[in-house]
Short mmCIF file of C-alpha atoms and ligand atoms in Angstrom, two decimals:
data_model
loop_
_atom_site.label_atom_id
_atom_site.label_comp_id
_atom_site.label_asym_id
_atom_site.label_seq_id
_atom_site.Cartn_x
_atom_site.Cartn_y
_atom_site.Cartn_z
CA UNK A 1 -13.55 55.21 -41.26
CA UNK A 2 -13.41 52.41 -43.74
CA UNK A 3 -10.97 49.92 -41.70
CA UNK A 4 -12.48 47.11 -39.17
CA UNK A 5 -10.30 46.57 -35.95
CA UNK A 6 -9.11 44.13 -33.93
CA UNK A 7 -7.99 45.21 -30.43
CA UNK A 8 -5.13 43.47 -28.77
CA UNK A 9 -4.97 43.94 -24.53
CA UNK A 10 -1.70 44.04 -23.01
CA UNK A 11 -1.67 41.14 -20.40
CA UNK A 12 2.08 41.46 -20.25
CA UNK A 13 3.43 39.67 -23.18
CA UNK A 14 6.25 41.48 -24.85
CA UNK A 15 5.14 40.28 -28.21
CA UNK A 16 2.17 42.32 -28.48
CA UNK A 17 3.53 44.93 -31.66
CA UNK A 18 4.39 41.44 -33.51
CA UNK A 19 0.68 40.47 -32.68
CA UNK A 20 -0.63 43.85 -34.37
CA UNK A 21 2.14 43.33 -37.50
CA UNK A 22 0.51 39.77 -37.98
CA UNK A 23 -2.95 40.97 -37.75
CA UNK A 24 -2.41 44.12 -40.04
CA UNK A 25 -0.10 41.60 -41.98
CA UNK A 26 -3.50 39.38 -42.90
CA UNK A 27 -4.99 42.57 -44.23
CA UNK A 28 -6.95 43.61 -40.75
CA UNK A 29 -6.07 47.40 -38.65
CA UNK A 30 -5.34 46.28 -34.92
CA UNK A 31 -4.37 48.26 -31.88
CA UNK A 32 -2.58 47.47 -28.67
CA UNK A 33 -4.31 49.04 -25.27
CA UNK A 34 -3.78 48.49 -21.97
CA UNK A 35 -5.12 45.83 -19.99
CA UNK A 36 -6.98 47.89 -18.24
CA UNK A 37 -9.00 49.84 -21.03
CA UNK A 38 -12.62 48.30 -19.97
CA UNK A 39 -15.70 47.35 -22.16
CA UNK A 40 -16.84 51.48 -22.26
CA UNK A 41 -12.86 52.10 -23.69
CA UNK A 42 -13.21 50.08 -26.13
CA UNK A 43 -17.02 51.00 -27.43
CA UNK A 44 -15.33 54.01 -28.09
CA UNK A 45 -12.88 52.99 -30.35
CA UNK A 46 -14.17 52.65 -33.98
CA UNK A 47 -14.93 49.57 -35.82
CA UNK A 48 -13.63 47.29 -33.33
CA UNK A 49 -15.01 43.79 -34.14
CA UNK A 50 -12.98 41.71 -31.69
CA UNK A 51 -10.49 41.81 -28.68
CA UNK A 52 -7.53 39.46 -28.69
CA UNK A 53 -6.01 38.92 -24.81
CA UNK A 54 -2.53 39.01 -25.15
CA UNK A 55 -0.84 37.22 -22.40
CA UNK A 56 2.71 36.63 -21.30
CA UNK A 57 4.26 33.81 -19.91
CA UNK A 58 2.00 34.31 -16.63
CA UNK A 59 -0.07 37.26 -16.69
CA UNK A 60 2.23 39.51 -14.50
CA UNK A 61 3.23 43.10 -14.72
CA UNK A 62 5.17 44.88 -12.04
CA UNK A 63 4.70 42.09 -10.13
CA UNK A 64 0.90 42.53 -9.88
CA UNK A 65 -1.36 39.76 -11.33
CA UNK A 66 -3.60 41.34 -13.86
CA UNK A 67 -6.98 40.83 -16.02
CA UNK A 68 -8.88 42.58 -18.49
CA UNK A 69 -12.13 42.68 -16.05
CA UNK A 70 -15.55 41.91 -17.58
CA UNK A 71 -16.09 42.35 -21.70
CA UNK A 72 -18.85 40.52 -21.79
CA UNK A 73 -21.20 43.78 -22.29
CA UNK A 74 -18.84 44.67 -25.62
CA UNK A 75 -21.15 41.32 -27.28
CA UNK A 76 -18.17 40.91 -29.64
CA UNK A 77 -15.80 38.17 -29.73
CA UNK A 78 -12.71 37.99 -27.50
CA UNK A 79 -9.76 35.68 -27.98
CA UNK A 80 -7.57 34.53 -25.11
CA UNK A 81 -3.56 34.04 -26.53
CA UNK A 82 -1.20 32.80 -24.10
CA UNK A 83 2.24 31.16 -24.60
CA UNK A 84 1.92 27.51 -24.02
CA UNK A 85 5.22 27.08 -22.58
CA UNK A 86 6.54 23.74 -23.82
CA UNK A 87 5.53 23.70 -26.83
CA UNK A 88 8.37 24.14 -29.42
CA UNK A 89 8.53 27.94 -30.66
CA UNK A 90 8.19 27.26 -34.50
CA UNK A 91 5.14 24.66 -34.08
CA UNK A 92 3.56 27.16 -31.50
CA UNK A 93 3.74 30.15 -33.96
CA UNK A 94 1.66 28.30 -36.98
CA UNK A 95 -0.58 27.26 -34.39
CA UNK A 96 -1.15 30.72 -32.85
CA UNK A 97 -1.38 32.28 -36.40
CA UNK A 98 -4.22 29.54 -37.49
CA UNK A 99 -5.75 30.38 -34.50
CA UNK A 100 -5.99 34.38 -35.00
CA UNK A 101 -6.89 33.56 -38.51
CA UNK A 102 -9.63 31.76 -37.65
CA UNK A 103 -10.93 34.13 -35.02
CA UNK A 104 -10.51 37.51 -36.87
CA UNK A 105 -12.18 36.18 -39.91
CA UNK A 106 -14.78 33.26 -38.57
CA UNK A 107 -15.41 34.29 -35.59
CA UNK A 108 -14.90 38.06 -35.57
CA UNK A 109 -16.05 38.59 -39.74
CA UNK A 110 -13.47 40.60 -39.96
CA UNK A 111 -13.35 42.08 -43.64
CA UNK A 112 -9.56 42.65 -44.94
CA UNK A 113 -9.56 46.24 -45.81
CA UNK A 114 -6.61 47.46 -44.09
CA UNK A 115 -4.52 48.96 -46.52
CA UNK A 116 -2.87 52.25 -47.70
CA UNK A 117 -5.27 53.49 -49.94
CA UNK A 118 -7.95 53.31 -47.07
CA UNK A 119 -5.31 54.51 -44.28
CA UNK A 120 -4.87 57.62 -46.95
CA UNK A 121 -8.54 58.16 -47.25
CA UNK A 122 -9.68 57.94 -43.91
CA UNK A 123 -6.78 59.61 -42.30
CA UNK A 124 -7.40 62.81 -44.44
CA UNK A 125 -11.01 62.76 -43.02
CA UNK A 126 -9.81 62.43 -39.56
CA UNK A 127 -7.49 65.10 -40.23
CA UNK A 128 -9.72 67.78 -41.70
CA UNK A 129 -12.66 66.61 -38.68
CA UNK A 130 -9.24 67.76 -36.07
CA UNK A 131 -7.87 70.75 -38.02
CA UNK A 132 -11.49 72.53 -39.42
CA UNK A 133 -10.56 75.46 -40.48
CA UNK A 134 -7.41 76.14 -38.35
CA UNK A 135 -3.46 76.11 -39.46
CA UNK A 136 -0.72 73.16 -38.63
CA UNK A 137 3.00 73.94 -38.66
CA UNK A 138 5.43 71.17 -39.43
CA UNK A 139 9.02 70.86 -38.30
CA UNK A 140 10.17 69.14 -41.71
CA UNK A 141 13.22 67.40 -41.60
CA UNK A 142 13.22 65.74 -44.85
CA UNK A 143 13.32 62.24 -43.07
CA UNK A 144 10.48 59.66 -43.91
CA UNK A 145 8.32 60.28 -40.93
CA UNK A 146 8.52 64.20 -40.93
CA UNK A 147 8.19 63.79 -44.95
CA UNK A 148 4.85 61.90 -44.82
CA UNK A 149 3.66 63.62 -42.33
CA UNK A 150 3.59 66.77 -44.95
CA UNK A 151 2.32 64.92 -47.86
CA UNK A 152 -0.44 63.80 -45.94
CA UNK A 153 -1.39 66.85 -44.41
CA UNK A 154 -1.02 68.85 -48.09
CA UNK A 155 -3.41 66.49 -49.37
CA UNK A 156 -5.95 67.03 -46.36
CA UNK A 157 -5.24 70.56 -45.92
CA UNK A 158 -3.23 72.26 -48.57
CA UNK A 159 -1.66 75.77 -47.88
CA UNK A 160 -3.51 75.55 -44.63
CA UNK A 161 -0.05 73.60 -43.67
CA UNK A 162 3.55 75.62 -43.40
CA UNK A 163 6.43 73.39 -43.19
CA UNK A 164 9.55 74.49 -41.93
CA UNK A 165 12.71 73.15 -42.90
CA UNK A 166 15.44 74.14 -40.76
CA UNK A 167 18.93 73.27 -42.01
CA UNK A 168 21.43 72.83 -39.44
CA UNK A 169 24.38 72.46 -41.82
CA UNK A 170 24.86 68.76 -40.82
CA UNK A 171 22.68 67.53 -43.52
CA UNK A 172 23.81 64.78 -46.37
CA UNK A 173 25.00 66.24 -49.51
CA UNK A 174 21.80 66.98 -51.81
CA UNK A 175 19.10 66.95 -49.07
CA UNK A 176 18.03 70.34 -48.48
CA UNK A 177 17.88 70.80 -52.24
CA UNK A 178 15.67 67.73 -52.33
CA UNK A 179 13.03 68.76 -49.43
CA UNK A 180 13.13 72.58 -51.64
CA UNK A 181 12.62 70.71 -54.80
CA UNK A 182 9.94 68.06 -53.74
CA UNK A 183 7.70 69.76 -51.01
CA UNK A 184 8.72 73.39 -52.28
CA UNK A 185 8.00 73.13 -56.15
CA UNK A 186 6.66 69.47 -57.03
CA UNK A 187 4.03 69.57 -54.28
CA UNK A 188 3.57 73.29 -53.78
CA UNK A 189 3.53 73.51 -50.15
CA UNK A 190 4.21 76.51 -48.10
CA UNK A 191 7.73 76.11 -46.79
CA UNK A 192 10.06 78.12 -44.82
CA UNK A 193 13.54 77.46 -45.78
CA UNK A 194 15.89 77.90 -42.82
CA UNK A 195 19.72 77.84 -44.05
CA UNK A 196 21.19 78.35 -40.17
CA UNK A 197 24.28 76.61 -41.18
CA UNK A 198 26.56 79.77 -39.57
CA UNK A 199 24.50 79.82 -36.55
CA UNK A 200 24.90 75.91 -35.77
CA UNK A 201 29.05 75.93 -36.45
CA UNK A 202 29.57 79.01 -34.65
CA UNK A 203 27.61 77.54 -31.66
CA UNK A 204 29.89 73.90 -32.09
CA UNK A 205 32.88 76.02 -32.47
CA UNK A 206 35.61 74.22 -30.43
CA UNK A 207 33.21 71.67 -28.77
CA UNK A 208 34.58 68.38 -28.83
CA UNK A 209 32.72 66.51 -26.15
CA UNK A 210 29.95 64.13 -27.85
CA UNK A 211 26.77 65.00 -26.06
CA UNK A 212 27.50 68.52 -25.57
CA UNK A 213 27.58 68.36 -29.17
CA UNK A 214 24.22 66.34 -29.31
CA UNK A 215 22.82 68.83 -27.12
CA UNK A 216 23.54 71.89 -28.59
CA UNK A 217 22.56 70.94 -31.76
CA UNK A 218 19.18 69.57 -30.29
CA UNK A 219 18.53 72.71 -28.35
CA UNK A 220 19.79 75.01 -31.17
CA UNK A 221 17.49 73.31 -33.17
CA UNK A 222 14.02 73.51 -31.08
CA UNK A 223 15.16 77.28 -30.31
CA UNK A 224 15.34 78.30 -34.50
CA UNK A 225 11.83 76.29 -34.99
CA UNK A 226 10.38 78.02 -32.33
CA UNK A 227 11.29 81.89 -33.88
CA UNK A 228 10.36 80.78 -36.80
CA UNK A 229 6.76 79.46 -35.88
CA UNK A 230 6.55 82.67 -33.72
CA UNK A 231 6.67 84.68 -36.21
CA UNK A 232 3.87 83.14 -37.96
CA UNK A 233 0.19 83.98 -37.05
CA UNK A 234 -2.54 82.20 -36.38
CA UNK A 235 -1.13 78.21 -35.81
CA UNK A 236 -3.08 76.32 -33.33
CA UNK A 237 -1.65 72.97 -34.34
CA UNK A 238 2.20 71.49 -34.55
CA UNK A 239 2.26 68.30 -36.84
CA UNK A 240 4.87 65.51 -35.76
CA UNK A 241 6.26 62.59 -37.16
CA UNK A 242 5.70 60.09 -34.20
CA UNK A 243 5.30 56.66 -35.21
CA UNK A 244 3.93 53.74 -33.41
CA UNK A 245 7.20 52.22 -31.80
CA UNK A 246 7.56 55.57 -30.21
CA UNK A 247 4.53 54.82 -28.66
CA UNK A 248 4.38 51.19 -27.72
CA UNK A 249 8.19 52.04 -25.99
CA UNK A 250 7.47 55.00 -24.43
CA UNK A 251 4.00 53.33 -23.20
CA UNK A 252 5.06 49.70 -21.67
CA UNK A 253 9.45 50.06 -21.42
CA UNK A 254 11.28 51.71 -19.35
CA UNK A 255 14.09 52.23 -22.77
CA UNK A 256 17.61 53.44 -20.69
CA UNK A 257 18.59 56.51 -22.75
CA UNK A 258 22.02 56.01 -24.22
CA UNK A 259 22.39 58.94 -26.16
CA UNK A 260 19.86 61.87 -25.99
CA UNK A 261 17.67 61.45 -29.60
CA UNK A 262 16.01 64.88 -30.22
CA UNK A 263 12.89 65.81 -32.21
CA UNK A 264 10.60 68.74 -31.90
CA UNK A 265 9.44 67.72 -28.05
CA UNK A 266 11.02 70.27 -25.76
CA UNK A 267 9.47 73.31 -26.97
CA UNK A 268 8.47 76.07 -24.24
CA UNK A 269 5.16 75.82 -22.14
CA UNK A 270 3.50 79.03 -23.63
CA UNK A 271 4.42 77.20 -27.16
CA UNK A 272 0.57 76.50 -26.74
CA UNK A 273 0.02 74.05 -29.88
CA UNK A 274 -2.32 70.82 -30.22
CA UNK A 275 -0.72 68.02 -31.83
CA UNK A 276 -1.19 66.19 -34.92
CA UNK A 277 0.10 62.95 -35.44
CA UNK A 278 -1.21 61.25 -38.17
CA UNK A 279 1.38 58.24 -38.47
CA UNK A 280 1.25 57.45 -34.68
CA UNK A 281 -0.60 53.67 -35.29
CA UNK A 282 1.58 52.98 -37.81
CA UNK A 283 4.85 50.70 -38.22
CA UNK A 284 7.70 52.00 -39.95
CA UNK A 285 7.35 50.15 -42.93
CA UNK A 286 3.76 51.54 -42.97
CA UNK A 287 4.99 55.19 -43.12
CA UNK A 288 7.05 53.80 -45.99
CA UNK A 289 4.10 52.36 -48.09
CA UNK A 290 1.85 55.55 -47.43
CA UNK A 291 4.45 57.81 -48.61
CA UNK A 292 5.16 55.52 -51.66
CA UNK A 293 1.44 55.64 -52.28
CA UNK A 294 1.59 59.33 -51.73
CA UNK A 295 4.10 60.16 -54.58
CA UNK A 296 6.95 60.72 -52.44
CA UNK A 297 10.48 59.60 -54.08
CA UNK A 298 11.93 56.31 -53.44
CA UNK A 299 15.13 58.03 -52.09
CA UNK A 300 12.74 59.97 -49.85
CA UNK A 301 10.44 57.03 -48.45
CA UNK A 302 12.84 54.31 -48.58
CA UNK A 303 16.45 56.42 -47.03
CA UNK A 304 18.24 54.67 -44.29
CA UNK A 305 17.95 55.92 -40.90
CA UNK A 306 19.51 59.67 -40.28
CA UNK A 307 20.27 60.38 -36.80
CA UNK A 308 19.03 64.23 -35.79
CA UNK A 309 22.24 65.63 -35.20
CA UNK A 310 23.21 64.15 -38.82
CA UNK A 311 26.63 64.73 -39.80
CA UNK A 312 27.86 66.51 -36.56
CA UNK A 313 28.19 63.41 -34.90
CA UNK A 314 30.28 61.32 -37.60
CA UNK A 315 32.29 64.42 -37.80
CA UNK A 316 34.20 63.09 -34.25
CA UNK A 317 35.55 65.76 -31.83
CA UNK A 318 35.27 69.76 -32.83
CA UNK A 319 33.23 69.73 -36.04
CA UNK A 320 35.62 71.94 -38.52
CA UNK A 321 34.22 73.22 -41.88
CA UNK A 322 36.83 71.48 -43.88
CA UNK A 323 36.39 68.27 -42.34
CA UNK A 324 32.50 68.22 -42.42
CA UNK A 325 33.08 69.06 -46.60
CA UNK A 326 35.50 66.24 -46.35
CA UNK A 327 32.54 63.91 -44.55
CA UNK A 328 29.87 64.67 -46.76
CA UNK A 329 32.00 64.06 -49.90
CA UNK A 330 32.84 60.79 -48.87
CA UNK A 331 29.66 59.55 -47.60
CA UNK A 332 28.41 60.77 -51.05
CA UNK A 333 30.66 58.66 -52.71
CA UNK A 334 29.81 56.13 -50.39
CA UNK A 335 25.97 55.73 -50.97
CA UNK A 336 26.40 56.47 -54.53
CA UNK A 337 28.68 53.13 -55.20
CA UNK A 338 26.29 51.51 -52.82
CA UNK A 339 23.37 51.93 -55.22
CA UNK A 340 25.72 51.18 -58.22
CA UNK A 341 26.41 47.93 -56.53
CA UNK A 342 22.92 47.05 -56.11
CA UNK A 343 23.42 47.38 -52.15
CA UNK A 344 20.84 50.12 -51.43
CA UNK A 345 17.89 48.52 -49.51
CA UNK A 346 20.12 45.31 -48.63
CA UNK A 347 22.44 47.21 -46.23
CA UNK A 348 20.39 48.60 -43.21
CA UNK A 349 22.40 51.64 -42.70
CA UNK A 350 25.70 52.89 -44.06
CA UNK A 351 27.73 56.16 -43.86
CA UNK A 352 31.18 57.38 -43.50
CA UNK A 353 33.16 58.84 -40.42
CA UNK A 354 36.15 61.04 -40.28
CA UNK A 355 37.75 61.30 -37.05
CA UNK A 356 39.83 64.47 -35.96
CA UNK A 357 43.24 62.85 -36.46
CA UNK A 358 46.03 62.45 -39.30
CA UNK A 359 48.10 60.17 -40.58
CA UNK A 360 50.79 60.04 -42.87
CA UNK A 361 50.74 58.87 -46.56
CA UNK A 362 51.85 59.60 -50.35
CA UNK A 363 49.83 61.81 -53.03
CA UNK A 364 51.15 62.75 -55.90
CA UNK A 365 54.61 61.62 -55.35
CA UNK A 366 54.23 63.85 -52.32
CA UNK A 367 54.16 63.00 -48.55
CA UNK A 368 50.61 63.68 -47.35
CA UNK A 369 49.47 64.02 -43.90
CA UNK A 370 45.53 63.93 -43.84
CA UNK A 371 42.61 62.38 -41.78
CA UNK A 372 41.56 58.93 -42.38
CA UNK A 373 37.90 57.88 -43.87
CA UNK A 374 36.10 55.15 -41.81
CA UNK A 375 33.49 53.23 -43.64
CA UNK A 376 30.72 51.52 -41.44
CA UNK A 377 28.11 49.49 -42.57
CA UNK A 378 25.51 47.44 -40.36
CA UNK A 379 22.37 45.48 -40.50
CA UNK A 380 20.35 45.35 -37.57
CA UNK A 381 16.30 44.41 -36.93
CA UNK A 382 15.95 46.92 -33.94
CA UNK A 383 19.00 49.18 -34.09
CA UNK A 384 19.39 47.82 -30.22
CA UNK A 385 22.41 45.55 -31.51
CA UNK A 386 24.00 45.21 -34.86
CA UNK A 387 26.31 42.99 -36.86
CA UNK A 388 28.78 44.18 -39.72
CA UNK A 389 27.59 44.31 -43.26
CA UNK A 390 29.52 41.80 -46.05
CA UNK A 391 30.45 44.42 -48.14
CA UNK A 392 32.47 42.54 -51.29
CA UNK A 393 36.01 43.27 -51.53
CA UNK A 394 36.01 44.94 -55.34
CA UNK A 395 32.90 46.94 -53.85
CA UNK A 396 35.48 48.93 -51.18
CA UNK A 397 38.31 48.61 -53.28
CA UNK A 398 36.53 51.11 -55.87
CA UNK A 399 35.11 53.06 -52.71
CA UNK A 400 38.54 53.60 -51.63
CA UNK A 401 40.22 54.67 -54.27
CA UNK A 402 36.85 57.44 -55.44
CA UNK A 403 37.50 58.81 -51.92
CA UNK A 404 40.89 58.55 -51.39
CA UNK A 405 41.44 60.60 -55.15
CA UNK A 406 38.10 62.63 -54.93
CA UNK A 407 37.53 63.99 -51.38
CA UNK A 408 40.37 66.32 -50.60
CA UNK A 409 42.02 66.08 -47.10
CA UNK A 410 41.28 61.88 -46.99
CA UNK A 411 44.38 59.77 -47.60
CA UNK A 412 43.16 56.53 -46.16
CA UNK A 413 39.75 54.58 -45.77
CA UNK A 414 39.45 52.28 -43.03
CA UNK A 415 36.42 49.87 -42.23
CA UNK A 416 34.56 49.62 -39.19
CA UNK A 417 34.39 45.60 -38.01
CA UNK A 418 32.79 45.93 -34.74
CA UNK A 419 29.51 45.12 -33.83
CA UNK A 420 26.95 46.62 -31.34
CA UNK A 421 28.20 45.71 -28.70
CA UNK A 422 30.90 46.43 -28.46
CA UNK A 423 30.36 49.23 -30.69
CA UNK A 424 27.70 51.81 -30.58
CA UNK A 425 26.40 52.04 -34.44
CA UNK A 426 27.35 55.68 -34.40
CA UNK A 427 30.69 57.03 -33.74
CA UNK A 428 29.46 59.44 -31.09
P1 XMP B 1 23.34 53.64 -32.05
O1 XMP B 1 24.82 54.67 -32.67
O2 XMP B 1 22.97 54.22 -30.70
O3 XMP B 1 22.57 54.24 -32.82
O4 XMP B 1 23.73 52.40 -32.33
C1 XMP B 1 21.21 53.57 -33.29
C2 XMP B 1 20.24 53.97 -34.24
O5 XMP B 1 19.73 55.46 -33.81
C3 XMP B 1 20.33 56.17 -34.87
N1 XMP B 1 20.52 57.57 -33.79
C4 XMP B 1 19.82 58.25 -33.94
N2 XMP B 1 18.60 59.10 -34.56
N3 XMP B 1 18.52 60.70 -33.25
C5 XMP B 1 18.23 60.14 -33.85
O6 XMP B 1 16.77 60.25 -34.38
C6 XMP B 1 19.93 60.69 -32.63
O7 XMP B 1 20.01 61.66 -32.33
C7 XMP B 1 20.46 59.88 -32.95
N4 XMP B 1 21.62 58.91 -32.52
C8 XMP B 1 21.75 57.70 -33.14
C9 XMP B 1 21.32 55.98 -35.69
O8 XMP B 1 21.66 56.65 -36.82
C10 XMP B 1 21.08 54.44 -35.33
O9 XMP B 1 20.81 54.17 -36.85
#
């Protein structure tokens, strides 16, 4: 391992992730661990140069006072960070950053060796050590996380990785083609491409309840992946695009499930794989930086979030093929026009929705009776709350013109002005 490490012990602070990010921004790798990991637990971690006890306003978790125990056996510097409470926030932040910088560089003598290149070479080494001469199967959705896992694994083990790309028919325009082009052709991955559009749309026919739709898409996805993976022989490992926020959240918070999100968890128990999760210690922006360094195209690495059920939750109610097509085309126009207007990367998430009702209009001097298309564009930090992005009027007008003139079945364009809450970002 090339990188020095600072261990943050969670003593009830809500700011662990922020502290880890601050330290990494200073060029030093850091990980968050539970308060009771103990000296032995810390010794088992590679290259630890110092420990920070990160306390909250008081060191109480679930009503019980906590401490980190005796760490003197480690013989490395230990720093206690507590919130002062009284000091103004900005002052506290800058004091804190200075104290942390002094601690990691002066006391712990850390080197600034946390960077993408070192991460990649360390991971390649770790992946080879974990996998040996074994084989890995990976569900490659084309999203940032699974794409970066695939690129890392290709570098580490080449053709002993097999990627399975399930096209559920609810992907955006051009996405399955890009996965085949980038992974199948450019990176030369072993890629199994399954066009399951008919199967998914068949299962979804007539289903209009949002949670029922999500459940069908999620379960069918797992079943299909399982079917394909069972055809392969001798695969002991399963690649996963788990990232650090997933781990921090599941370890420290009891997040309420507002909507059932799906990934490849939920595989049957006799489906016995060892997990390979090379991104599990990275924040999203770090994942993107690794992807860019591995040569993945910008529109894959910097793409906006896209839900697992895909266009299925934007084609509201019971999905029909013609409305799904109108949705895919309108979404492609929206993304194209946002690119032209320089809004890509500036607006956090934007997409269209085509609801299951119609209104009257005129098209080509004739009465039309068609669907509206709703534009949703939001900014957010953590997707828990979101505000509506201000999009220049002329951009909206151009998009409206193009969608109403180029997309069959659409005669109106609406702009969703609702922040979250009270709306969610998606429509279902
Ligand atoms: P909502 O609609 O709950 O969305 O405000 C918050 C963020 O999560 C994304 N989202 C999902 N992502 N699987 C995912 O991987 C899902 O089922 C899912 N549902 C919503 C949504 O696009 C937004 O960025």
